[in-house]
mmCIF file of C-alpha atoms in Angstrom:
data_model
loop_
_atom_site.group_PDB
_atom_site.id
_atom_site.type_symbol
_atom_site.label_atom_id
_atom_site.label_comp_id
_atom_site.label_asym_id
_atom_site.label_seq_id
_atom_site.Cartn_x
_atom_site.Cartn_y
_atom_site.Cartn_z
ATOM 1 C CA UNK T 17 17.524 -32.952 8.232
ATOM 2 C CA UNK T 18 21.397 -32.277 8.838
ATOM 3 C CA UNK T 19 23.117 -35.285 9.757
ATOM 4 C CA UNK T 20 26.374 -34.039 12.034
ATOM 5 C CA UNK T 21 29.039 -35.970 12.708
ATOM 6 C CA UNK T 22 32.643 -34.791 14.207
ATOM 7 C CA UNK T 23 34.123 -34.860 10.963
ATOM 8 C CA UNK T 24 31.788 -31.978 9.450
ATOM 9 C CA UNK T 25 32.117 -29.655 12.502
ATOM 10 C CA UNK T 26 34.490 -27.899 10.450
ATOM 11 C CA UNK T 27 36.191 -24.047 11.976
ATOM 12 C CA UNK T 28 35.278 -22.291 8.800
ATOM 13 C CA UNK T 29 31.968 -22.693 9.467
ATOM 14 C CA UNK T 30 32.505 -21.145 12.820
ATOM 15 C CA UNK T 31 31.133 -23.963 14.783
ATOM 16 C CA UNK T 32 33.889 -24.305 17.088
ATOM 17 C CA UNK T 33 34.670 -21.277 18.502
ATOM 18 C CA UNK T 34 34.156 -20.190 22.024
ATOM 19 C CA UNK T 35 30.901 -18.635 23.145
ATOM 20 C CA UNK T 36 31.435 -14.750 23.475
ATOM 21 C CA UNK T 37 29.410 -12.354 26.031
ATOM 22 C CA UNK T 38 26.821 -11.982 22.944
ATOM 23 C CA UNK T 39 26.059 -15.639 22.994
ATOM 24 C CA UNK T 40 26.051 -15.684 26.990
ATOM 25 C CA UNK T 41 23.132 -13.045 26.998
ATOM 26 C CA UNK T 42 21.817 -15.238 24.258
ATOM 27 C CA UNK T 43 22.214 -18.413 26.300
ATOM 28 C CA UNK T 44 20.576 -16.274 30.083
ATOM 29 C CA UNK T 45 17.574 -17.995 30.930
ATOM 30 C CA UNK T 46 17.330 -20.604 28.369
ATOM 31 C CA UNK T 47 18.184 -24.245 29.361
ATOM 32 C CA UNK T 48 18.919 -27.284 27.305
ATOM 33 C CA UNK T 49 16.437 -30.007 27.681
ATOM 34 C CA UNK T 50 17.277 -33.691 27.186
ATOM 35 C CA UNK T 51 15.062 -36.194 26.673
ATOM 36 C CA UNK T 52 16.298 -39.810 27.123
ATOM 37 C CA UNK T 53 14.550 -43.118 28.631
ATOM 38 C CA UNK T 54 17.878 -44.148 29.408
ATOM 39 C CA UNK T 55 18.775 -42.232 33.047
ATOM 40 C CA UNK T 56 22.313 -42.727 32.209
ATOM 41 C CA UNK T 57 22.514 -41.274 28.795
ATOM 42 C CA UNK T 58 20.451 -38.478 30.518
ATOM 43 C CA UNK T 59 23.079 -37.885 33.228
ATOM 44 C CA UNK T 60 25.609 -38.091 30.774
ATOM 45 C CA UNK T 61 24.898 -35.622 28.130
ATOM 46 C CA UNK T 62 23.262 -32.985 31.070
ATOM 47 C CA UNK T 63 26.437 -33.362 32.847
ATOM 48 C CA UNK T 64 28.674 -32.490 29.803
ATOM 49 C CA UNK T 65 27.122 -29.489 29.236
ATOM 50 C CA UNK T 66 26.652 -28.171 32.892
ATOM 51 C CA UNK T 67 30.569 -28.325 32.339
ATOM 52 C CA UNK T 68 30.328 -26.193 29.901
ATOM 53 C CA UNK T 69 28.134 -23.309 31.714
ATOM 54 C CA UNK T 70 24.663 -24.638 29.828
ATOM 55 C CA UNK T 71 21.732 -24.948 32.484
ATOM 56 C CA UNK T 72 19.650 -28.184 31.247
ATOM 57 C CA UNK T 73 16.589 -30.101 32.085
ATOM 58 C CA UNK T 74 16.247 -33.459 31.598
ATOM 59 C CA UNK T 75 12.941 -35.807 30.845
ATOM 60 C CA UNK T 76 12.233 -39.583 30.150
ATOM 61 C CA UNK T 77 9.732 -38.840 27.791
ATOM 62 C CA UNK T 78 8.477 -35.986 25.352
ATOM 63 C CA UNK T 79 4.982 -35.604 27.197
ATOM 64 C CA UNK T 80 7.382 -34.579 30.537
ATOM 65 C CA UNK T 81 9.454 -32.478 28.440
ATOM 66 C CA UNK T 82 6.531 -30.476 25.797
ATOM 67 C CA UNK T 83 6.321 -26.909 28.338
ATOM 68 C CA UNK T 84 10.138 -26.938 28.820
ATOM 69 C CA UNK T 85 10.839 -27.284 25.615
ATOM 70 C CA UNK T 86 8.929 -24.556 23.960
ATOM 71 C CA UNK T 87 11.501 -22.248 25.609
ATOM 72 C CA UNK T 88 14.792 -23.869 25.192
ATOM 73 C CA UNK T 89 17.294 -22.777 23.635
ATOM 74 C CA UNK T 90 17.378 -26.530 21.798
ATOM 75 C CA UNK T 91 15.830 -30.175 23.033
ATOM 76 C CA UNK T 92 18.718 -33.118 22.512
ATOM 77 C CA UNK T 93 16.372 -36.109 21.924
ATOM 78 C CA UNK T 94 17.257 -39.843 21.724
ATOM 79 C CA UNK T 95 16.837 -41.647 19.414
ATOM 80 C CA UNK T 96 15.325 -44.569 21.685
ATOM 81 C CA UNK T 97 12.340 -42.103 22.759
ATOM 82 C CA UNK T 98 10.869 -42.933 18.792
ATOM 83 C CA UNK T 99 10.844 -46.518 18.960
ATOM 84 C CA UNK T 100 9.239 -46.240 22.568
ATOM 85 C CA UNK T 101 6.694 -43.500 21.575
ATOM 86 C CA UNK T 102 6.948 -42.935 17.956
ATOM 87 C CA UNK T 103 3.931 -40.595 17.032
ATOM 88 C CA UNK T 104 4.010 -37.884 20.095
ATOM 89 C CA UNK T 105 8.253 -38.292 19.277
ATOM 90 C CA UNK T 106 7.486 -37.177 15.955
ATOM 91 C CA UNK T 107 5.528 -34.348 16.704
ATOM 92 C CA UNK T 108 7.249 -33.213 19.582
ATOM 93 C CA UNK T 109 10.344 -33.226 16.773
ATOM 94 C CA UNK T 110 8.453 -31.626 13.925
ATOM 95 C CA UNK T 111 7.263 -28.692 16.391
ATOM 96 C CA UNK T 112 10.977 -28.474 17.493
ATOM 97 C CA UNK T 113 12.220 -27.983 14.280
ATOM 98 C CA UNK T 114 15.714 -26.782 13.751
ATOM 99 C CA UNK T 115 15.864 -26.428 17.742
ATOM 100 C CA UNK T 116 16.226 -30.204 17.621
ATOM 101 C CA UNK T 117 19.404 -32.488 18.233
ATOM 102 C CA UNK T 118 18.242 -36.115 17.662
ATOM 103 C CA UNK T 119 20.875 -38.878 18.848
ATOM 104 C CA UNK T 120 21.606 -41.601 16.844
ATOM 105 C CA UNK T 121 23.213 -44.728 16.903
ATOM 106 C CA UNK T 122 24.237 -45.080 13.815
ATOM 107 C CA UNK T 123 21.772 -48.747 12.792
ATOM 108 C CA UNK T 124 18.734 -46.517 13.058
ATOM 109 C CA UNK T 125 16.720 -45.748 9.877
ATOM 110 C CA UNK T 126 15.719 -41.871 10.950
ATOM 111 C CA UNK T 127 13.168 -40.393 8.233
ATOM 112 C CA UNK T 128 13.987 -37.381 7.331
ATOM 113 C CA UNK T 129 10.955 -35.804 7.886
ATOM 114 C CA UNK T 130 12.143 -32.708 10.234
ATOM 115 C CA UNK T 131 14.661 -30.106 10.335
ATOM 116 C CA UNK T 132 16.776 -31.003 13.416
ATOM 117 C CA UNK T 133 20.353 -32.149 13.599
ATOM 118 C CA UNK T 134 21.579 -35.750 13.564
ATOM 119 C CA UNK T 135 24.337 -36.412 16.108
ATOM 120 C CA UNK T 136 25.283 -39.925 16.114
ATOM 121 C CA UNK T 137 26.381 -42.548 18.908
ATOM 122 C CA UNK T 138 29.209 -42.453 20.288
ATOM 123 C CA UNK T 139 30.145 -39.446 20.431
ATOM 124 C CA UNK T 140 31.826 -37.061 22.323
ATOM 125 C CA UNK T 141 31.754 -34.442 24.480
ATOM 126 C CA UNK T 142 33.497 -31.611 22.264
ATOM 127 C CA UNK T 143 31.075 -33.572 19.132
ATOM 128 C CA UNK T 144 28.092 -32.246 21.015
ATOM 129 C CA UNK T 145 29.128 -28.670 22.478
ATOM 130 C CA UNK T 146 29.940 -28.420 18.382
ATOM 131 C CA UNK T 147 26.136 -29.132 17.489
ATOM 132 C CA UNK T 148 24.985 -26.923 19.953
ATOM 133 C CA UNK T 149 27.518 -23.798 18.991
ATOM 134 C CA UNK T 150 26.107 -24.748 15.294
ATOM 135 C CA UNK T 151 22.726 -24.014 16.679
ATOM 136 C CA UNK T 152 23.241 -20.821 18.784
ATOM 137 C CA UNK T 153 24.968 -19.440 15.228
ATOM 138 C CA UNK T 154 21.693 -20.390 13.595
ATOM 139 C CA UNK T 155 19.614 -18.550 15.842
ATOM 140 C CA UNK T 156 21.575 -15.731 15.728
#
């Protein structure tokens, strides 16, 4: 599991740079799902990164968001969704893998069991575009 906070988004690591026409072809087609119970959190991340160009999808629980997520470009999952339905959560995330951004609020106890990033609450817009840059250069 990599735990990512703004502090570690480093521009060595080429994290925060712009998205090129390389990553736009990349990025054609694919959406970004998020999957929050809260319909606020929802609107909130989807809307930051509609900003940003990124198409996304959004779902109150993993069962809603399984077939959309199996060809997005990553799944942003809260970390609420695994207290409310903590075995298909933990599937859904161990399937996801590295395509995974979990959302934390910092008092959870998150097992490291998967592969997936760890953003944590609150965070920002410009914190979250710099997870998901970090996982279009992982793909690549």
């Amino acid at each position: 599991m990599r735990r990512i906070a703004a502090s570690t988004l480093m521009p060595a690591h080429g994290c925060r740079r712009t998205p090129d026409e390389r990553d736009l072809k990349l990025l054609s087609g694919r959406s970004i799902v998020v999957v929050a119970a809260d319909q606020g959190l929802r609107r909130s991340v989807a809307f930051a990164l509609e900003v940003e160009g990124y198409t996304t999808e959004s779902y109150d629980t993993v069962q809603k968001a399984e077939h959309s997520s199996r060809g997005a470009l990553c799944t942003i999952v809260d970390d609420e969704i695994l207290r409310s339905e903590p075995q298909a959560a933990t599937q859904f995330l161990k399937n996801l893998g590295a395509r995974a951004v979990l959302l934390v609020d910092g008092l959870s106890a998150h097992k490291a069991h998967v592969d997936n990033a760890v953003l944590t609450k609150p965070f920002t817009g410009p914190d979250l575009l710099g997870v998901i840059k970090c996982l279009i250069e992982a793909a690549k």
